[in-house]
XYZ file of C-alpha atoms in Angstrom:
780
model
C 1.677 -3.842 -7.925
C 2.597 -7.018 -6.526
C 5.729 -7.763 -8.650
C 9.334 -8.523 -7.457
C 10.160 -4.673 -7.347
C 7.046 -4.000 -5.503
C 8.352 -6.182 -2.864
C 10.804 -3.461 -2.405
C 8.899 -0.530 -3.059
C 10.038 1.110 0.212
C 13.594 0.248 -0.287
C 14.609 3.938 -1.580
C 13.039 5.612 1.415
C 15.123 5.024 4.389
C 15.455 6.116 8.053
C 18.299 7.250 9.676
C 20.357 3.756 9.345
C 18.723 3.578 5.450
C 17.103 0.179 5.939
C 14.525 -0.956 3.470
C 10.848 -0.610 4.812
C 7.773 -2.813 4.188
C 4.478 -1.965 5.049
C 1.831 -2.620 7.609
C -0.222 -0.915 10.385
C -1.571 -2.029 13.690
C -2.633 0.265 16.281
C -3.195 -0.412 20.005
C -5.202 -2.155 21.049
C -7.292 -2.589 18.108
C -6.140 -2.781 14.200
C -6.333 1.011 12.667
C -8.580 1.262 9.436
C -8.659 5.121 9.429
C -5.896 6.863 7.279
C -4.581 9.016 9.898
C -2.465 7.604 12.467
C -3.000 10.351 15.310
C 0.663 10.546 15.792
C 2.072 13.178 18.031
C 2.724 16.480 16.328
C 5.082 19.602 17.751
C 3.129 22.451 18.840
C 3.562 25.650 17.592
C 5.709 27.041 20.854
C 7.940 23.833 20.344
C 8.380 24.264 16.796
C 9.206 28.011 17.113
C 12.211 27.098 19.968
C 13.382 24.472 17.573
C 13.685 26.827 14.457
C 15.496 29.638 16.529
C 18.227 26.975 17.517
C 18.793 26.076 13.997
C 19.109 30.071 12.644
C 21.343 30.694 15.433
C 24.830 31.373 13.548
C 27.476 28.873 13.781
C 30.513 30.194 15.958
C 33.179 29.008 13.079
C 35.921 30.806 15.027
C 35.135 28.773 18.499
C 36.954 25.661 19.715
C 36.285 22.594 18.134
C 34.413 21.011 20.884
C 32.394 24.412 21.406
C 31.546 24.049 17.716
C 30.390 20.157 17.881
C 27.984 21.110 20.774
C 26.130 23.735 19.107
C 26.001 21.644 15.815
C 24.395 18.781 17.889
C 21.893 21.224 19.006
C 21.375 21.962 15.555
C 20.853 18.836 14.501
C 18.874 17.466 17.015
C 16.418 20.287 16.494
C 16.330 20.113 12.837
C 15.640 16.285 13.192
C 12.754 16.795 15.353
C 11.167 19.512 13.225
C 11.643 17.214 10.091
C 12.273 19.814 7.958
C 14.445 17.826 5.304
C 16.272 20.678 3.656
C 17.191 22.010 7.010
C 18.410 18.320 7.950
C 20.402 18.068 4.981
C 21.990 21.668 5.212
C 22.868 20.983 8.811
C 24.751 17.787 8.299
C 26.689 19.458 5.309
C 27.926 22.166 7.768
C 28.867 19.520 10.385
C 31.211 17.981 7.633
C 32.568 21.106 6.504
C 33.522 22.143 10.113
C 34.105 18.914 12.155
C 36.460 16.356 11.531
C 35.023 13.633 13.639
C 34.078 10.806 11.517
C 30.864 10.359 13.022
C 29.547 13.431 11.041
C 31.176 11.993 7.849
C 29.036 8.706 8.311
C 25.820 10.404 9.250
C 26.155 12.986 6.312
C 26.391 9.853 3.984
C 23.151 8.507 5.209
C 21.379 12.079 4.355
C 22.945 11.615 0.908
C 21.727 7.982 0.721
C 18.542 9.222 1.670
C 18.394 11.639 -1.429
C 19.177 9.219 -3.595
C 23.006 10.158 -4.194
C 24.461 6.684 -3.517
C 27.865 7.375 -5.437
C 28.319 10.354 -2.809
C 27.077 8.256 0.069
C 29.680 5.568 -0.588
C 32.512 8.036 -0.664
C 31.848 9.740 2.695
C 31.188 6.189 4.562
C 34.650 5.052 3.157
C 35.903 8.446 4.538
C 34.376 7.456 7.924
C 35.499 3.838 8.051
C 39.027 4.860 6.714
C 39.519 7.576 9.343
C 38.359 5.832 12.439
C 39.079 2.721 14.258
C 37.932 0.345 17.036
C 34.444 0.189 17.973
C 33.521 3.451 15.485
C 35.333 1.293 12.613
C 33.070 -1.525 13.214
C 29.835 1.072 13.503
C 30.269 3.018 10.246
C 31.243 -0.352 8.723
C 28.057 -1.549 9.306
C 26.420 1.413 7.417
C 28.877 0.525 4.776
C 27.934 -2.867 4.385
C 24.350 -1.890 3.948
C 25.428 0.635 1.312
C 27.086 -2.202 -0.631
C 23.891 -3.914 -0.545
C 21.827 -1.045 -1.810
C 24.350 -0.821 -4.750
C 23.943 -4.594 -5.459
C 27.413 -5.377 -4.300
C 26.168 -8.368 -2.337
C 29.678 -9.943 -1.984
C 31.246 -6.871 -0.990
C 28.499 -6.328 1.592
C 29.213 -9.800 2.983
C 32.844 -9.174 3.357
C 32.053 -5.643 4.890
C 29.935 -7.394 7.401
C 32.573 -9.934 8.592
C 35.130 -6.919 9.092
C 32.604 -4.584 11.079
C 31.516 -7.641 13.315
C 35.375 -8.258 13.854
C 35.142 -4.495 15.601
C 31.975 -4.624 17.216
C 32.939 -7.521 19.307
C 34.273 -7.246 22.414
C 33.397 -6.691 26.171
C 32.267 -3.264 26.218
C 31.771 -1.359 29.872
C 31.297 1.957 28.654
C 27.423 2.772 28.198
C 27.729 4.689 25.217
C 30.126 1.960 24.133
C 27.742 -0.976 24.657
C 24.709 0.901 22.874
C 26.854 1.952 19.757
C 27.897 -1.948 19.712
C 24.305 -2.886 20.029
C 23.324 -0.680 17.195
C 26.194 -1.654 14.958
C 25.461 -5.649 15.279
C 21.549 -4.824 14.716
C 22.373 -3.160 11.304
C 24.614 -5.907 10.527
C 21.860 -8.771 11.269
C 19.581 -6.073 9.392
C 21.759 -6.382 6.237
C 22.031 -10.021 6.244
C 18.414 -10.112 6.401
C 18.175 -7.743 3.106
C 20.584 -10.293 1.512
C 18.636 -13.185 2.013
C 15.759 -11.600 1.347
C 17.007 -10.728 -2.354
C 17.824 -14.120 -2.475
C 14.339 -15.256 -1.903
C 15.364 -16.815 1.095
C 12.272 -15.599 3.353
C 12.492 -17.527 6.619
C 16.224 -17.074 7.165
C 15.680 -13.283 6.243
C 13.015 -13.245 9.146
C 15.358 -15.081 11.486
C 18.092 -12.576 10.580
C 15.812 -9.478 11.305
C 14.504 -11.283 14.842
C 18.377 -10.927 15.828
C 18.462 -7.213 14.514
C 15.344 -6.628 16.593
C 17.167 -7.943 19.698
C 20.262 -6.207 19.199
C 18.043 -2.716 18.541
C 16.055 -3.479 21.485
C 19.201 -4.177 24.065
C 20.448 -0.715 22.663
C 17.259 1.094 23.949
C 17.374 -0.453 27.423
C 21.008 0.875 27.854
C 19.932 4.256 27.389
C 20.392 6.649 29.984
C 20.570 9.651 27.693
C 18.000 12.505 27.915
C 14.873 12.126 25.695
C 15.357 14.413 22.780
C 19.069 14.159 23.019
C 20.950 13.069 19.592
C 22.075 9.763 21.249
C 18.714 8.831 22.273
C 16.847 10.095 18.907
C 19.719 8.119 16.966
C 19.056 4.638 19.041
C 15.430 4.901 18.929
C 15.635 5.503 14.848
C 17.643 2.404 15.015
C 15.051 0.551 16.121
C 12.341 2.017 13.931
C 14.424 0.926 11.412
C 15.127 -2.492 12.254
C 11.398 -3.103 13.174
C 10.745 -1.943 9.774
C 13.376 -4.329 8.469
C 11.321 -7.067 10.336
C 8.036 -6.043 8.927
C 9.365 -6.250 5.476
C 10.691 -10.143 6.129
C 7.502 -10.872 7.675
C 5.441 -9.618 4.689
C 7.770 -11.339 2.016
C 7.467 -14.629 3.986
C 3.664 -14.204 4.064
C 3.493 -14.143 7.555
C 0.740 -11.323 7.679
C -0.219 -11.899 11.128
C 3.388 -11.472 12.630
C 3.653 -8.255 10.586
C 0.411 -6.786 11.853
C 1.882 -7.623 15.305
C 5.321 -5.791 14.607
C 3.603 -2.743 13.183
C 1.845 -2.370 16.418
C 5.261 -2.416 18.117
C 6.515 0.038 15.774
C 3.731 2.503 16.042
C 3.991 2.230 19.936
C 7.432 3.612 19.512
C 5.875 6.085 17.343
C 3.558 7.045 19.959
C 5.471 7.084 23.013
C 8.484 8.429 21.819
C 7.515 11.629 19.845
C 9.348 10.281 16.649
C 9.327 13.175 14.205
C 7.122 13.881 10.799
C 10.067 12.419 9.043
C 9.855 8.936 10.618
C 6.306 9.254 10.792
C 6.454 8.937 7.011
C 7.692 5.304 7.598
C 4.285 4.451 9.410
C 2.212 5.762 6.445
C 4.466 4.089 3.802
C 4.836 0.901 5.894
C 0.431 1.145 5.953
C 0.332 1.453 2.539
C 1.870 -1.554 1.417
C 0.274 -4.023 3.759
C -3.043 -2.518 2.813
C -2.218 -2.890 -1.099
C -1.062 -6.347 -0.498
C -4.444 -7.110 1.255
C -6.215 -5.589 -1.482
C -7.579 -3.209 0.401
C -6.648 -0.348 -2.426
C -9.056 2.455 -0.925
C -7.270 2.706 2.376
C -3.776 2.386 0.635
C -4.306 5.434 -1.373
C -5.533 7.175 1.826
C -2.235 6.461 3.808
C -0.542 7.714 0.440
C -2.576 10.807 0.538
C -1.258 11.674 4.064
C 2.203 10.923 3.262
C 2.215 13.572 0.590
C 0.699 16.210 2.923
C 3.602 15.177 5.319
C 6.180 15.886 2.198
C 4.820 19.081 1.529
C 4.929 20.168 5.327
C 8.657 18.999 5.439
C 9.704 20.773 2.340
C 10.674 17.860 0.334
C 12.242 18.367 -2.532
C 10.218 16.575 -5.728
C 13.303 14.654 -6.885
C 13.793 13.004 -3.132
C 13.570 9.198 -3.605
C 10.918 9.111 -0.890
C 8.259 11.477 -2.666
C 9.502 9.616 -6.129
C 8.595 6.590 -4.435
C 5.310 7.418 -3.337
C 4.589 8.438 -6.650
C 5.343 4.987 -8.036
C 3.504 3.541 -5.608
C 0.538 5.560 -6.165
C 0.625 4.551 -9.708
C 0.228 0.842 -8.498
C -2.847 1.653 -6.626
C -4.544 3.241 -9.624
C -3.712 0.297 -11.627
C -5.099 -1.855 -9.249
C -8.629 0.539 -9.181
C -8.597 0.314 -13.089
C -7.635 3.922 -13.238
C -4.908 3.424 -15.889
C -4.771 6.686 -17.437
C -4.309 8.357 -13.853
C -1.194 5.797 -13.374
C 0.036 6.612 -16.694
C 0.172 10.362 -15.182
C 2.248 9.568 -12.094
C 4.942 8.009 -14.246
C 4.850 11.221 -16.366
C 5.083 13.613 -13.762
C 8.436 11.507 -12.422
C 9.840 11.819 -15.854
C 9.170 15.588 -15.973
C 10.745 15.885 -12.666
C 13.715 13.930 -13.668
C 13.849 16.391 -16.777
C 17.488 15.771 -18.837
C 19.233 14.764 -15.198
C 20.447 11.087 -16.170
C 20.607 10.212 -12.976
C 17.386 11.061 -12.159
C 15.859 9.472 -14.744
C 17.470 6.062 -13.716
C 16.740 6.519 -10.626
C 12.897 7.064 -11.491
C 12.810 4.362 -14.220
C 11.003 1.763 -12.104
C 11.357 -0.659 -15.145
C 8.675 -3.721 -13.927
C 6.062 -1.237 -12.163
C 6.437 1.325 -15.737
C 6.150 -1.471 -17.824
C 3.116 -2.808 -16.158
C 1.291 0.941 -16.286
C 2.526 0.924 -20.300
C 0.954 -2.442 -20.662
C -2.671 -1.389 -19.046
C -2.254 2.141 -21.334
C -1.719 0.158 -24.821
C 2.205 1.367 -24.889
C 3.400 -2.172 -25.682
C 6.462 -1.380 -27.745
C 7.586 0.927 -24.691
C 6.783 -1.844 -22.160
C 8.976 -4.928 -23.842
C 12.430 -3.724 -23.033
C 11.839 -2.567 -19.600
C 10.267 -5.898 -18.806
C 13.731 -7.534 -20.851
C 15.653 -5.767 -18.331
C 13.301 -6.647 -15.254
C 13.586 -10.526 -16.044
C 17.606 -10.431 -16.347
C 17.858 -8.584 -13.219
C 15.614 -10.940 -11.485
C 17.510 -14.083 -12.825
C 20.376 -12.684 -11.648
C 18.876 -11.865 -8.400
C 17.510 -15.166 -7.589
C 20.064 -17.581 -8.235
C 22.529 -18.636 -10.847
C 21.585 -20.623 -13.717
C 18.141 -22.218 -14.596
C 17.004 -21.557 -10.511
C 17.173 -18.065 -11.130
C 15.788 -18.270 -14.504
C 12.793 -20.259 -13.515
C 11.956 -18.111 -10.344
C 8.162 -16.895 -10.146
C 9.431 -13.355 -10.449
C 11.534 -13.830 -13.638
C 8.614 -15.709 -15.187
C 6.334 -13.200 -14.283
C 8.317 -10.444 -15.788
C 9.305 -12.322 -18.913
C 6.062 -13.670 -19.615
C 4.605 -9.821 -19.024
C 7.508 -9.078 -21.895
C 5.974 -11.915 -24.204
C 2.608 -10.311 -23.653
C 4.092 -6.985 -24.745
C 5.307 -8.246 -27.852
C 2.547 -10.205 -28.317
C 0.647 -6.914 -28.478
C 2.887 -4.998 -30.544
C 1.424 -7.601 -33.338
C 4.266 -7.936 -36.172
C 5.459 -11.129 -37.335
C 8.597 -10.593 -35.743
C 7.429 -9.742 -31.988
C 4.789 -12.257 -32.250
C 7.720 -15.150 -33.169
C 9.635 -13.685 -30.037
C 6.623 -13.316 -27.765
C 5.498 -17.045 -28.172
C 8.767 -18.961 -26.285
C 8.551 -16.456 -23.713
C 4.927 -17.106 -22.891
C 5.416 -20.469 -23.021
C 8.189 -20.544 -20.477
C 6.263 -18.069 -18.514
C 3.300 -20.348 -18.221
C 5.143 -23.221 -17.348
C 7.557 -21.782 -14.814
C 4.699 -20.061 -12.861
C 3.135 -23.700 -12.585
C 5.874 -25.220 -11.164
C 5.808 -26.598 -7.748
C 8.730 -24.659 -6.522
C 6.967 -21.735 -7.264
C 3.173 -22.585 -5.433
C 4.057 -20.019 -2.616
C 3.784 -17.175 -4.777
C 0.020 -17.912 -6.195
C -1.317 -16.155 -3.439
C -4.101 -13.241 -4.434
C -1.798 -10.436 -3.181
C -1.964 -6.839 -4.882
C -2.608 -7.291 -8.332
C -0.287 -10.696 -8.908
C -3.229 -12.857 -10.054
C -4.532 -9.832 -12.759
C -1.019 -10.098 -13.920
C -0.763 -13.883 -13.977
C -4.014 -13.979 -15.731
C -2.623 -11.269 -18.290
C 0.165 -13.600 -19.210
C -2.161 -16.766 -19.455
C -4.859 -15.402 -21.434
C -2.311 -14.099 -23.810
C -0.552 -17.622 -24.059
C -3.780 -19.323 -25.047
C -4.522 -16.689 -27.746
C -0.930 -17.174 -29.003
C -1.053 -20.828 -29.180
C -4.474 -20.731 -30.968
C -2.807 -18.661 -33.394
C 0.752 -20.698 -33.286
C 0.352 -24.534 -32.843
C -2.581 -26.754 -32.908
C -1.034 -28.973 -30.842
C -0.229 -26.546 -28.248
C -3.737 -25.029 -28.396
C -5.322 -28.302 -27.521
C -2.959 -28.782 -25.002
C -3.713 -25.200 -23.438
C -7.139 -26.694 -22.039
C -5.184 -27.587 -18.864
C -3.526 -23.899 -18.835
C -7.096 -22.335 -19.272
C -8.664 -24.718 -16.530
C -5.704 -24.470 -14.113
C -6.164 -20.670 -14.239
C -9.785 -20.375 -14.111
C -11.002 -20.329 -10.553
C -14.307 -19.665 -8.496
C -16.321 -20.489 -5.888
C -18.172 -23.132 -7.440
C -14.918 -24.713 -8.669
C -13.293 -24.354 -5.296
C -16.264 -26.038 -3.408
C -16.044 -29.190 -5.824
C -12.108 -29.335 -5.014
C -12.630 -28.691 -1.536
C -15.132 -31.866 -1.200
C -12.814 -34.000 -2.840
C -9.841 -33.193 -0.990
C -12.045 -33.965 2.005
C -13.204 -37.067 0.370
C -9.779 -38.591 0.040
C -8.698 -38.136 3.723
C -8.345 -41.449 4.956
C -10.380 -40.779 8.258
C -13.137 -38.465 9.874
C -10.374 -36.899 12.212
C -8.269 -35.957 9.266
C -11.353 -34.873 7.111
C -12.307 -32.547 10.030
C -8.682 -31.282 10.313
C -9.231 -30.664 6.237
C -12.797 -28.744 6.862
C -11.437 -26.806 9.353
C -8.855 -25.369 7.306
C -11.201 -24.829 4.045
C -13.509 -22.787 6.584
C -11.024 -20.802 7.759
C -9.867 -19.948 4.240
C -13.117 -19.222 3.036
C -13.833 -16.882 6.178
C -10.722 -15.032 5.778
C -11.663 -14.560 2.012
C -14.988 -13.125 2.896
C -13.546 -10.697 5.418
C -10.976 -9.818 3.171
C -13.723 -9.436 0.351
C -15.296 -6.989 2.692
C -12.671 -5.224 3.940
C -11.679 -4.182 0.391
C -15.043 -3.234 -0.750
C -15.293 -5.939 -3.438
C -17.949 -7.637 -2.031
C -20.728 -6.254 -4.273
C -21.561 -2.411 -3.452
C -20.626 -3.088 -0.040
C -20.122 0.097 1.927
C -16.773 0.635 3.542
C -17.014 -0.661 6.877
C -16.849 1.510 10.185
C -13.248 1.290 11.645
C -14.345 -0.395 14.548
C -15.805 -3.042 12.434
C -12.841 -3.347 10.221
C -10.683 -3.816 13.359
C -12.371 -6.700 14.608
C -12.334 -8.526 11.292
C -8.569 -7.719 11.260
C -8.246 -9.119 14.614
C -10.397 -12.367 13.345
C -8.508 -12.646 10.192
C -5.165 -12.992 12.525
C -6.717 -15.653 14.465
C -7.851 -17.564 11.589
C -4.365 -17.318 9.757
C -2.995 -18.566 12.929
C -5.574 -21.612 13.117
C -4.681 -22.717 9.335
C -0.920 -22.457 9.956
C -1.717 -24.890 13.171
C -4.065 -27.004 11.274
C -1.983 -27.336 8.367
C 0.955 -28.915 9.832
C -1.105 -31.670 11.239
C -3.019 -32.244 7.829
C 0.731 -32.220 5.826
C 1.930 -34.641 8.675
C -1.076 -37.272 8.019
C -1.937 -36.412 4.439
C 0.955 -36.834 1.946
C -1.137 -36.367 -1.288
C -2.456 -33.135 0.564
C -0.617 -30.587 -1.562
C -1.402 -32.650 -4.870
C -5.062 -32.351 -4.159
C -5.036 -29.079 -3.292
C -3.008 -27.586 -6.017
C -3.132 -29.982 -8.728
C -1.087 -29.566 -11.849
C -2.865 -28.758 -15.137
C -4.655 -31.448 -16.732
C -3.223 -32.970 -19.576
C -5.056 -34.385 -22.753
C -4.197 -37.907 -22.013
C -4.977 -37.929 -18.353
C -8.580 -36.565 -19.290
C -9.151 -39.427 -22.213
C -8.010 -41.921 -19.417
C -11.142 -40.562 -17.298
C -13.672 -40.370 -20.219
C -16.122 -43.070 -21.301
C -16.392 -44.063 -24.715
C -20.015 -42.413 -24.720
C -18.621 -39.134 -23.442
C -17.259 -35.790 -24.591
C -15.823 -33.040 -22.060
C -16.530 -29.343 -23.473
C -14.364 -26.622 -21.782
C -15.115 -23.195 -22.701
C -13.069 -20.104 -21.536
C -14.365 -16.843 -22.602
C -11.602 -13.908 -22.521
C -11.873 -10.127 -23.498
C -10.943 -10.521 -27.294
C -12.383 -14.283 -27.902
C -13.804 -17.369 -26.425
C -11.916 -20.734 -26.488
C -13.756 -24.031 -26.823
C -12.140 -27.589 -26.447
C -13.764 -30.966 -27.163
C -12.282 -33.828 -25.673
C -13.543 -37.415 -26.280
C -11.879 -40.678 -25.129
C -11.241 -41.817 -28.940
C -10.346 -39.163 -30.628
C -7.619 -36.250 -30.730
C -9.591 -33.705 -29.488
C -11.000 -30.290 -31.192
C -10.057 -26.925 -30.344
C -11.949 -23.680 -32.023
C -11.189 -20.064 -30.988
C -14.771 -18.194 -31.357
C -14.940 -14.608 -31.905
C -17.049 -13.919 -29.224
C -15.930 -11.399 -26.949
C -16.457 -11.721 -23.144
C -18.993 -8.593 -23.468
C -20.694 -10.089 -26.239
C -21.433 -13.657 -24.196
C -22.333 -11.380 -21.121
C -25.227 -9.927 -23.344
C -26.204 -13.292 -24.638
C -26.252 -14.697 -21.278
C -28.181 -11.924 -19.521
C -31.112 -12.534 -22.320
C -31.288 -16.107 -21.942
C -31.034 -15.600 -18.161
C -33.740 -13.279 -18.308
C -36.169 -15.736 -19.762
C -35.079 -18.642 -17.312
C -35.141 -16.854 -13.997
C -39.106 -16.725 -13.992
C -39.544 -18.079 -10.290
C -42.265 -15.800 -8.569
C -43.359 -14.408 -11.398
C -46.939 -14.835 -12.382
C -47.247 -17.401 -15.346
C -49.164 -14.487 -17.409
C -46.375 -12.081 -17.061
C -43.678 -14.743 -17.769
C -41.100 -13.474 -20.562
C -41.119 -15.470 -23.818
C -38.119 -17.923 -23.662
C -35.496 -16.099 -25.841
C -34.941 -19.036 -28.783
C -32.472 -16.811 -30.800
C -30.211 -15.823 -27.773
C -30.146 -20.185 -27.219
C -29.422 -20.841 -30.880
C -26.693 -18.066 -31.335
C -25.011 -19.277 -28.321
C -24.789 -22.672 -29.653
C -23.807 -21.868 -33.231
C -21.139 -19.663 -32.052
C -19.713 -21.927 -29.390
C -20.398 -25.746 -30.007
C -21.189 -25.777 -33.657
C -17.710 -25.481 -34.783
C -16.858 -28.576 -32.775
C -19.806 -30.702 -33.532
C -17.561 -33.328 -34.721
C -16.217 -34.207 -31.266
C -19.935 -34.003 -30.233
C -21.322 -36.495 -32.822
C -22.328 -39.827 -31.423
C -21.876 -38.906 -27.722
C -24.888 -39.443 -25.333
C -23.174 -37.890 -22.116
C -21.616 -34.430 -22.494
C -19.478 -32.990 -19.336
C -19.398 -29.206 -19.511
C -16.710 -26.860 -17.750
C -17.852 -23.473 -18.422
C -15.907 -20.457 -17.501
C -16.855 -16.885 -16.875
C -20.378 -15.810 -17.579
C -21.042 -19.014 -19.312
C -21.231 -20.675 -16.227
C -24.472 -19.265 -15.259
C -26.543 -21.043 -17.699
C -27.487 -24.736 -18.223
C -26.084 -25.953 -21.542
C -29.080 -28.057 -21.979
C -31.326 -25.050 -22.877
C -28.851 -24.335 -25.866
C -30.779 -25.349 -29.256
C -28.870 -26.913 -31.950
C -30.124 -25.584 -34.952
C -33.398 -23.027 -35.810
C -36.829 -23.841 -35.803
C -40.227 -22.574 -35.848
C -40.736 -20.442 -32.748
C -44.434 -20.797 -33.193
C -44.136 -24.526 -32.339
C -44.271 -25.356 -28.725
C -41.013 -25.178 -26.530
C -41.096 -29.138 -26.105
C -40.308 -29.547 -29.782
C -37.741 -27.057 -30.139
C -34.012 -28.634 -30.845
C -33.008 -28.587 -27.317
C -28.986 -30.082 -26.433
C -30.531 -31.932 -23.670
C -32.460 -34.188 -26.432
C -29.140 -34.985 -27.799
C -27.429 -36.042 -24.912
C -26.998 -36.221 -21.045
C -25.266 -32.842 -19.531
C -23.323 -32.677 -16.514
C -21.912 -29.562 -15.536
C -18.418 -29.623 -13.453
C -16.845 -26.589 -12.058
C -13.467 -27.266 -13.640
C -11.533 -30.148 -15.244
C -9.325 -30.614 -12.292
C -12.003 -30.968 -10.132
C -13.756 -33.692 -12.316
C -10.606 -35.578 -12.354
C -10.533 -35.331 -8.916
C -13.988 -36.486 -8.327
C -13.296 -39.394 -10.938
C -10.193 -40.671 -8.935
C -11.926 -41.263 -5.904
C -13.437 -44.987 -4.848
C -16.981 -45.194 -6.013
C -19.495 -46.031 -3.263
C -22.959 -46.969 -3.942
C -25.523 -44.951 -1.847
C -27.463 -47.087 0.812
C -30.790 -45.406 -0.131
C -31.662 -42.627 -2.836
C -31.376 -39.131 -1.676
C -33.714 -35.927 -2.977
C -31.749 -32.613 -1.924
C -32.142 -28.659 -2.337
C -29.794 -25.916 -1.628
C -29.726 -22.367 -1.196
C -26.264 -21.602 -1.162
C -25.061 -18.408 -0.080
C -22.035 -17.387 -2.760
C -21.724 -14.131 -0.962
C -18.554 -14.491 1.254
C -18.803 -11.119 3.011
C -22.466 -11.892 3.938
C -21.558 -15.175 5.099
C -18.895 -13.759 7.344
C -20.966 -10.923 8.345
C -23.731 -13.330 9.295
C -22.130 -16.225 10.615
C -22.495 -15.288 14.157
C -26.216 -15.274 13.452
C -25.963 -19.175 12.651
C -26.791 -18.784 9.266
C -23.449 -20.192 7.945
C -20.604 -22.698 9.088
C -18.034 -20.788 11.215
C -14.406 -21.706 12.337
C -14.006 -22.386 16.136
C -10.960 -21.037 17.195
C -8.907 -23.001 19.560
C -5.120 -22.108 20.600
C -5.327 -19.423 18.211
C -7.935 -17.410 20.424
C -5.621 -17.728 23.353
């Protein structure tokens, strides 16, 4: 899931330098779609030679330099094999037999990879304290990262400053130059992680770019033989640094740049014969990017391949990297509505941890676990986990109000409100309501607008919080229930709502050139959505695209995203109100009443899984609110019945179904009759109906029972009581009402056959069936 912790779902999976990773996948020359990256494997003969080196007994009675040569050969062989227990055992032997602080440093890395941060920190401090000069700076860079990973940010910054003082200098020795460059790269990478933790994503990207420069400098200085320890270490540094850059880019929502960076990373794997251990990086990187892009089937396929490698390399079930894969798999199961399977993954983690308190703490994953619990009706167990997640987020993203109002804090505390509300006691509901109120307010705040993109299951979690708040308001405060109209409208989305909002924004542009830029941005956004929908398999029952087609789609998405970023710079420079129109705040009751005419009533209907909420607002009244005990499923059945008697185009008149008067009457009785007082005397109704209710014209609803034997013309249609205008959303209606009104030069009669399937729109654009974005600079 896309939560604050998911942004670091690979933090515990750490390469040789233990840098946190992100996920993405690009193959050269085209972006890869399949779950097999086709990375180079060792032959049976190569594997046998490497294992022979490792099994040779170490000559412990030999001179220190001879022991070191043999240990280094074993280390190189073990790392090429990628057999994790062998790697760890060989490093452990190195520390026992050799005093060189390098082995202490490297052993600390292996301990870190196993999740033993306490012992890792001990050996890192030993390495720093027993070294001097350049080595002290290099090991200090790893110590700085250790402090970051153990949430000692100030200690990390201090360690960075100290390490930099040792790494600086005019080094002439080739090995020293490489070590200095690698050390500087790791320091920049740690600074990048620190900035990302604070939510300063652009700064995190900048630091990661500097880290990559230093890492690539180290590889250019290499004159060691391929496969040697220096060679492998240097390229593993580059792998880790590039991975850090990808994570920073993903966090900054620079997905195209992340894809390109992944292309570079994959090229390293393909060209430098990186071991299976590091290949796990590629698959875990691919998982996150595909997950965030809602390509859940591909994310699951990458996780499956990762699991295969874990088995081949004899990874322990308690290894953090294996545990992380289970955690991520649970997220994918939630995204694909396989809630029981998601819970099963956490049950497996708990079984692995057993009674080991350290392991139990390591696999707790409070936010992810809590979400899984919420989807499995375990609200009581979810609540304390979400409380701790909210507290951690508030500390992470700034002191005081800034941290408490940050999007991820609001998301966690809002989910805690959901859990407490579902517990269902009077005390838990009283505790839940203020949490839900604050979460809704903070999520909608302008400073959190960049977090509202539909990545992972972020949208689903937001809808869970908002719908629970509306339910809570309906049962807690009449005034809040009425005000929740704006919140329901803000939450509800859809193609029609978006289309009218787009039209309002274009109409507000001050000239044709600006309007054309806005249209270009909107068209690019819509085409990206269509392509993403097709890739995710969410466009109807569309079959998964062929790998070549998927690669072309991702190339197209990358160009469209670049076009959008360039066009938006121009729009914002010339259109100060653009952001306000594109992302309007929820409308208040007073705003609505100010735009209504005396003979008008605004009706807003929002179905949920448990009930349907109805608001009726008029210019001269206080407004009405009603919680109808009609679930979304019940509404869908009624709407289907009504639609079946309305959709008669092309059917022979003699075979057309009889109009379903009962459904028309039942819908009115259950939804509108309770707010009849707000409709009385009004000659114009403005209807904003969400969900399945948007599929029917309200004019055919019937205000009372009548004799079915009479002609349909005598039925008590709602259209006889008032003129009815359907609008996609209250915000879109307000936007249109705010625009200057111009009389048409002459009357117009128009027909439309809109193509609302965006996947088909994108696929058929080349045939001229829909408008397609013309790429200029982005295509070069």
